mmCIF file of C-alpha atoms in Angstrom:
data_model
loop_
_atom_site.group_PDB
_atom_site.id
_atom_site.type_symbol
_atom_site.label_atom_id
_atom_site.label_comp_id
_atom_site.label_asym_id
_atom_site.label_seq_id
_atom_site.Cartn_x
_atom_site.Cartn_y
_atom_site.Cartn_z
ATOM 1 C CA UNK D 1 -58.165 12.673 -30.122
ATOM 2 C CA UNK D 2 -58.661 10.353 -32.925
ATOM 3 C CA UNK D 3 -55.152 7.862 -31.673
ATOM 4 C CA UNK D 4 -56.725 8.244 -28.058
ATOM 5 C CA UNK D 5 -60.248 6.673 -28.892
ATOM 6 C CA UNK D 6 -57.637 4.404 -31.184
ATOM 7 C CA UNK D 7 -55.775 3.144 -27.955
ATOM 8 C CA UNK D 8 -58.667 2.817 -25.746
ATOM 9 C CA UNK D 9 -60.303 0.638 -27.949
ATOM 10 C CA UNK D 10 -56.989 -1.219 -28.323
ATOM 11 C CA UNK D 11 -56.778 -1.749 -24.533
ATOM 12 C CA UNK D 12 -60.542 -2.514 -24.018
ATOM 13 C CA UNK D 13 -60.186 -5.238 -26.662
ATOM 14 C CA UNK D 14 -56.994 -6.169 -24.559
ATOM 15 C CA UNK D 15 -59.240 -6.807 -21.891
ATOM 16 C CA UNK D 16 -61.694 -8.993 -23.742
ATOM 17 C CA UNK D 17 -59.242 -11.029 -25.467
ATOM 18 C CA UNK D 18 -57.900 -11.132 -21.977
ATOM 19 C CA UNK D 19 -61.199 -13.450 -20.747
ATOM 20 C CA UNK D 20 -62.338 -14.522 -23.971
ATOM 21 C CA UNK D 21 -63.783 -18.230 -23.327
ATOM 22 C CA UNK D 22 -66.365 -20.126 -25.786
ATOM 23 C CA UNK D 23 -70.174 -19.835 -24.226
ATOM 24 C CA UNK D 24 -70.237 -22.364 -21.365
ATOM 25 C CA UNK D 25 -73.369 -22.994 -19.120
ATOM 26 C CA UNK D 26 -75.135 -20.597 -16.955
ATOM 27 C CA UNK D 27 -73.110 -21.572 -13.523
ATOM 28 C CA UNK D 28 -69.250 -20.987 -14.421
ATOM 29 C CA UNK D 29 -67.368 -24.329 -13.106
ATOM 30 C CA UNK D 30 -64.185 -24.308 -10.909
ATOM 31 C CA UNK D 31 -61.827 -24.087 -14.381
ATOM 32 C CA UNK D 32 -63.827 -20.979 -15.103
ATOM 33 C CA UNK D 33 -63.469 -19.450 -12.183
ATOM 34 C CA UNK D 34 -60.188 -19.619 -11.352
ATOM 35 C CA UNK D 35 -59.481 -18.639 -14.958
ATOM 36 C CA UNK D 36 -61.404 -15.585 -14.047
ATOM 37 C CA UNK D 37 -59.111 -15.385 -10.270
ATOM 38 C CA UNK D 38 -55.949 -15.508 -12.303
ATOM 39 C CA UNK D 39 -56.809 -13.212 -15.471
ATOM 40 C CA UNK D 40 -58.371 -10.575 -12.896
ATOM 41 C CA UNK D 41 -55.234 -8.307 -11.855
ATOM 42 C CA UNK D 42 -54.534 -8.206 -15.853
ATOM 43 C CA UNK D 43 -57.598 -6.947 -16.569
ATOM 44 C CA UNK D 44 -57.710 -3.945 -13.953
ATOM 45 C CA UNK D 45 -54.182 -3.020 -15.186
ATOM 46 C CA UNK D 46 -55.662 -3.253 -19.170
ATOM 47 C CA UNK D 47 -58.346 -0.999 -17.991
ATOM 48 C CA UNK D 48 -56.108 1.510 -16.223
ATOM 49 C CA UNK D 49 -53.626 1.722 -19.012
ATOM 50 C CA UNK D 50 -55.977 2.377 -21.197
ATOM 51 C CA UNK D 51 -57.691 5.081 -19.395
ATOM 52 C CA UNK D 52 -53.863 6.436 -18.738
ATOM 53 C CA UNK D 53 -53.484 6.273 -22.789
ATOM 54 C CA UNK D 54 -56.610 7.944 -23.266
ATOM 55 C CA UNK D 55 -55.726 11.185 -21.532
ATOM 56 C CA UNK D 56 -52.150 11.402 -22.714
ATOM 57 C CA UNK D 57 -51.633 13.633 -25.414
ATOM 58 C CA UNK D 58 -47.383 13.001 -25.341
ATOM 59 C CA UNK D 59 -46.127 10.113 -27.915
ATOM 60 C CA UNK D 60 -43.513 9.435 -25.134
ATOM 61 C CA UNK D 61 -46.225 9.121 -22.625
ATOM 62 C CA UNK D 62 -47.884 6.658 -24.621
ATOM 63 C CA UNK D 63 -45.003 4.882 -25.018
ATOM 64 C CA UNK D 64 -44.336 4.828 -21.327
ATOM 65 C CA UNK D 65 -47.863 3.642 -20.375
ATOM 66 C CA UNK D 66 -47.470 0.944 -23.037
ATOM 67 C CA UNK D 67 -43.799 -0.381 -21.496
ATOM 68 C CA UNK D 68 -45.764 -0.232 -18.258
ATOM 69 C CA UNK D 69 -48.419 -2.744 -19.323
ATOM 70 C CA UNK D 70 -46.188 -4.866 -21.173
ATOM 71 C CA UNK D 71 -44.178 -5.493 -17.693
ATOM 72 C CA UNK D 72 -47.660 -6.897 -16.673
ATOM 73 C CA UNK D 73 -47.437 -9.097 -20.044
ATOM 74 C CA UNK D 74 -44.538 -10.021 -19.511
ATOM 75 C CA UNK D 75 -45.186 -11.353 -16.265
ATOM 76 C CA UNK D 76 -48.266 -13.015 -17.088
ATOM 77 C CA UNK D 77 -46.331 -14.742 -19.735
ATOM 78 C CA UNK D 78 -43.877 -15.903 -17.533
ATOM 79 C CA UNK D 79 -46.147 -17.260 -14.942
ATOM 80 C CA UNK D 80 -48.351 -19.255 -17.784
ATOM 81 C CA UNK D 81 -45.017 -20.386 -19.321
ATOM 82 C CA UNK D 82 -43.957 -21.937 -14.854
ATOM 83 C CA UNK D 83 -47.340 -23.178 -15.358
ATOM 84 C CA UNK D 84 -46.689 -24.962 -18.710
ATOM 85 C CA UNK D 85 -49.855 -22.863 -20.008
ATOM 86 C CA UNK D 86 -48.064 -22.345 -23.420
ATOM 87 C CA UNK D 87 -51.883 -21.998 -25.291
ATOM 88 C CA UNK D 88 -52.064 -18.921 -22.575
ATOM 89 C CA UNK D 89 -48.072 -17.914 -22.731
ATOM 90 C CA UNK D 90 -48.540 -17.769 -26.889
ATOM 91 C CA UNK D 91 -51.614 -15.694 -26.600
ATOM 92 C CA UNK D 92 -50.072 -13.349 -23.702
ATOM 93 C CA UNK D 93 -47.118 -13.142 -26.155
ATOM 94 C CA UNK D 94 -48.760 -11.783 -29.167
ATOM 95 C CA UNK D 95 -51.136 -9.611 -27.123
ATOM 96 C CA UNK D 96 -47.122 -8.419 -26.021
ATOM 97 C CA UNK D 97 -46.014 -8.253 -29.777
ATOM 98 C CA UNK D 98 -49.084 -5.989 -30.788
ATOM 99 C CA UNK D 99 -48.672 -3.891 -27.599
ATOM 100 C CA UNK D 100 -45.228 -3.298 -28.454
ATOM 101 C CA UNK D 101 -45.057 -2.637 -31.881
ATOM 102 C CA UNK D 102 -48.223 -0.579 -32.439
ATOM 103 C CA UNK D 103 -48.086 1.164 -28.629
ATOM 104 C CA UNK D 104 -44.447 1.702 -27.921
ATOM 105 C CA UNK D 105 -42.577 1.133 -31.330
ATOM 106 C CA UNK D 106 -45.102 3.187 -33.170
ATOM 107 C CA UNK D 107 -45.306 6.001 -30.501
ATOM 108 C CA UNK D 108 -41.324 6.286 -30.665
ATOM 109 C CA UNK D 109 -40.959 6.034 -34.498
ATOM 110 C CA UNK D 110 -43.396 8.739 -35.072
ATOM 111 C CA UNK D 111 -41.598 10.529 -32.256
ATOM 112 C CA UNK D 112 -38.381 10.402 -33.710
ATOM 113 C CA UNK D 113 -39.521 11.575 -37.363
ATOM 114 C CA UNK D 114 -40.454 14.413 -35.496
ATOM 115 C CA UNK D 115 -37.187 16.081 -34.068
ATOM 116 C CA UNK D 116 -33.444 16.404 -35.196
ATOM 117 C CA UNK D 117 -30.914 14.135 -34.706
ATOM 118 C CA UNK D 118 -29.095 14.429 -31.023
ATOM 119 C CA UNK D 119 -32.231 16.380 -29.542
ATOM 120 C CA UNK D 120 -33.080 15.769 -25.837
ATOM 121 C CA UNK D 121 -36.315 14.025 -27.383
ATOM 122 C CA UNK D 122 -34.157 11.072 -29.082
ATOM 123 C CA UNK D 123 -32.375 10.469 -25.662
ATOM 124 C CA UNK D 124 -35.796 10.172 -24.281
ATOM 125 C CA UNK D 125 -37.077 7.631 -26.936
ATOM 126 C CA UNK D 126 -33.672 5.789 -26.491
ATOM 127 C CA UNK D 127 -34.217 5.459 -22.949
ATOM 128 C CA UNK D 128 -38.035 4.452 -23.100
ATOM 129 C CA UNK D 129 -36.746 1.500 -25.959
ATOM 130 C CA UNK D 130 -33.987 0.476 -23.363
ATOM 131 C CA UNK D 131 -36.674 0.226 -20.860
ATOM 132 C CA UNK D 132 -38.730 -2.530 -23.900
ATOM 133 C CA UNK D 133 -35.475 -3.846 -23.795
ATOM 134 C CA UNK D 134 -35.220 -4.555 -20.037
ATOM 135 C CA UNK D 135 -38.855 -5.988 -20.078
ATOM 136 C CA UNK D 136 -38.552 -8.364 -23.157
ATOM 137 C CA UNK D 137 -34.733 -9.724 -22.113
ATOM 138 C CA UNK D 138 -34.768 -11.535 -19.044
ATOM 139 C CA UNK D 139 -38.361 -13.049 -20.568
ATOM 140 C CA UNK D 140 -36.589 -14.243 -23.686
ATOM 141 C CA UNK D 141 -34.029 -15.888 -21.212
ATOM 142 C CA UNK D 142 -36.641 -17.228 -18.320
ATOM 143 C CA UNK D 143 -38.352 -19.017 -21.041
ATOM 144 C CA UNK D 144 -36.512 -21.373 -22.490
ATOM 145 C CA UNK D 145 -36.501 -22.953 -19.520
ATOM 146 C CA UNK D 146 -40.074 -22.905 -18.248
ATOM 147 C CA UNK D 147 -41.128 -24.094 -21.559
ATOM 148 C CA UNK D 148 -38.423 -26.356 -22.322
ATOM 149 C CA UNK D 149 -40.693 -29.139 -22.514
ATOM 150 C CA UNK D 150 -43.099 -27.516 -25.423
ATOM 151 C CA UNK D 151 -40.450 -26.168 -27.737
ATOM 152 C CA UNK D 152 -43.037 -25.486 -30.557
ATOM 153 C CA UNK D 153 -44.942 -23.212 -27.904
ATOM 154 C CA UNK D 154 -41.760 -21.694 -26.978
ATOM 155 C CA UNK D 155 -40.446 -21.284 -30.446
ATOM 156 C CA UNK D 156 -43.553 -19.247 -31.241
ATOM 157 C CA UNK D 157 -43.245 -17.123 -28.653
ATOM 158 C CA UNK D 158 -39.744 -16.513 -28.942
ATOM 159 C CA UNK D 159 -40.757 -15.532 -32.512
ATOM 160 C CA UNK D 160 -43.374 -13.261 -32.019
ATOM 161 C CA UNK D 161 -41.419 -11.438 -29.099
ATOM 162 C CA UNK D 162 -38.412 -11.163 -31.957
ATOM 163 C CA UNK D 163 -40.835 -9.273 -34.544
ATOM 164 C CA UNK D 164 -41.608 -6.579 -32.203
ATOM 165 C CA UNK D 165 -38.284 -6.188 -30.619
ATOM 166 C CA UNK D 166 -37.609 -5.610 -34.426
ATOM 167 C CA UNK D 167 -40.448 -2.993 -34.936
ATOM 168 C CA UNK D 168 -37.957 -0.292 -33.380
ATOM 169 C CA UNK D 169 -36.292 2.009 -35.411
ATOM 170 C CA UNK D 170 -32.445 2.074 -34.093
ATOM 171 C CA UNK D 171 -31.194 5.808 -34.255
ATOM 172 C CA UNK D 172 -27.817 5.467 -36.569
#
């Protein structure tokens, strides 16, 4: 119950971070809004996946409900980065690196301390950390050329999408 309030919070906070803005005037001007317009599909899915992670009581579900929201980061990453948004792509990213390493990583680690070696459990994990895999590899690729004109945003990006690719524990 406790990791459930945990992730809701997590994905609420998500959602805040999501359309954080300093305080501007009363009426929102055209930047606002179509900040708003474009961070508004992100925001339902942050709210659904965190109502999905808040009735799960399965690690692996978790995890799964995490790789599903980190295809939306990835995406939104990807479009900020055709956009040359790399302020937005760099704060997308490390919303990405947190989501991955404390939602899926965590989830699967804790999983896997849990049953013996070969179990049907680890070939679960395995597959949902393929499935990280598949998310976070063609966005590694797609970005150096989106951003090739920004290589410090794209280096930090590439760097924070590196730490939580390393968060996973490898079965041996």
């Amino acid at each position: 119950m406790k990791r459930n309030v945990s992730l809701s919070l997590l994905m609420i906070g998500f959602a805040a971070l999501a359309t954080a803005q300093p305080p501007q005037s009363a009426t929102p001007g055209p930047e606002r809004i179509l900040q708003a317009q474009r961070n508004q599909k992100l925001v339902e899915k942050l709210v659904a996946s965190g109502l999905s992670l808040a009735r799960a009581t399965d690690r692996l579900d978790r995890a799964k409900y995490c790789n599903d929201l980190a295809r939306s980061l990835a995406d939104e990453i990807k479009q900020a980065a055709d956009d040359h948004d790399g302020d937005r792509a760099i704060e997308l990213g490390r919303h990405l690196q947190d989501l991955l390493k404390n939602g899926v990583a965590a989830n699967l680690n804790k999983e896997r301390s849990q049953f013996p070696q070969g179990s049907a459990r680890e070939t679960d994990c395995t597959r949902i950390r393929d499935d990280s895999d598949r998310i976070t590899a063609p966005l590694i690729t797609d970005l150096a050329e989106a951003m090739k004109d920004n290589p410090v945003a794209l280096n930090q990006l590439l760097d924070v999408i590196q730490e939580a690719k390393a968060s996973f524990i490898r079965p041996d």
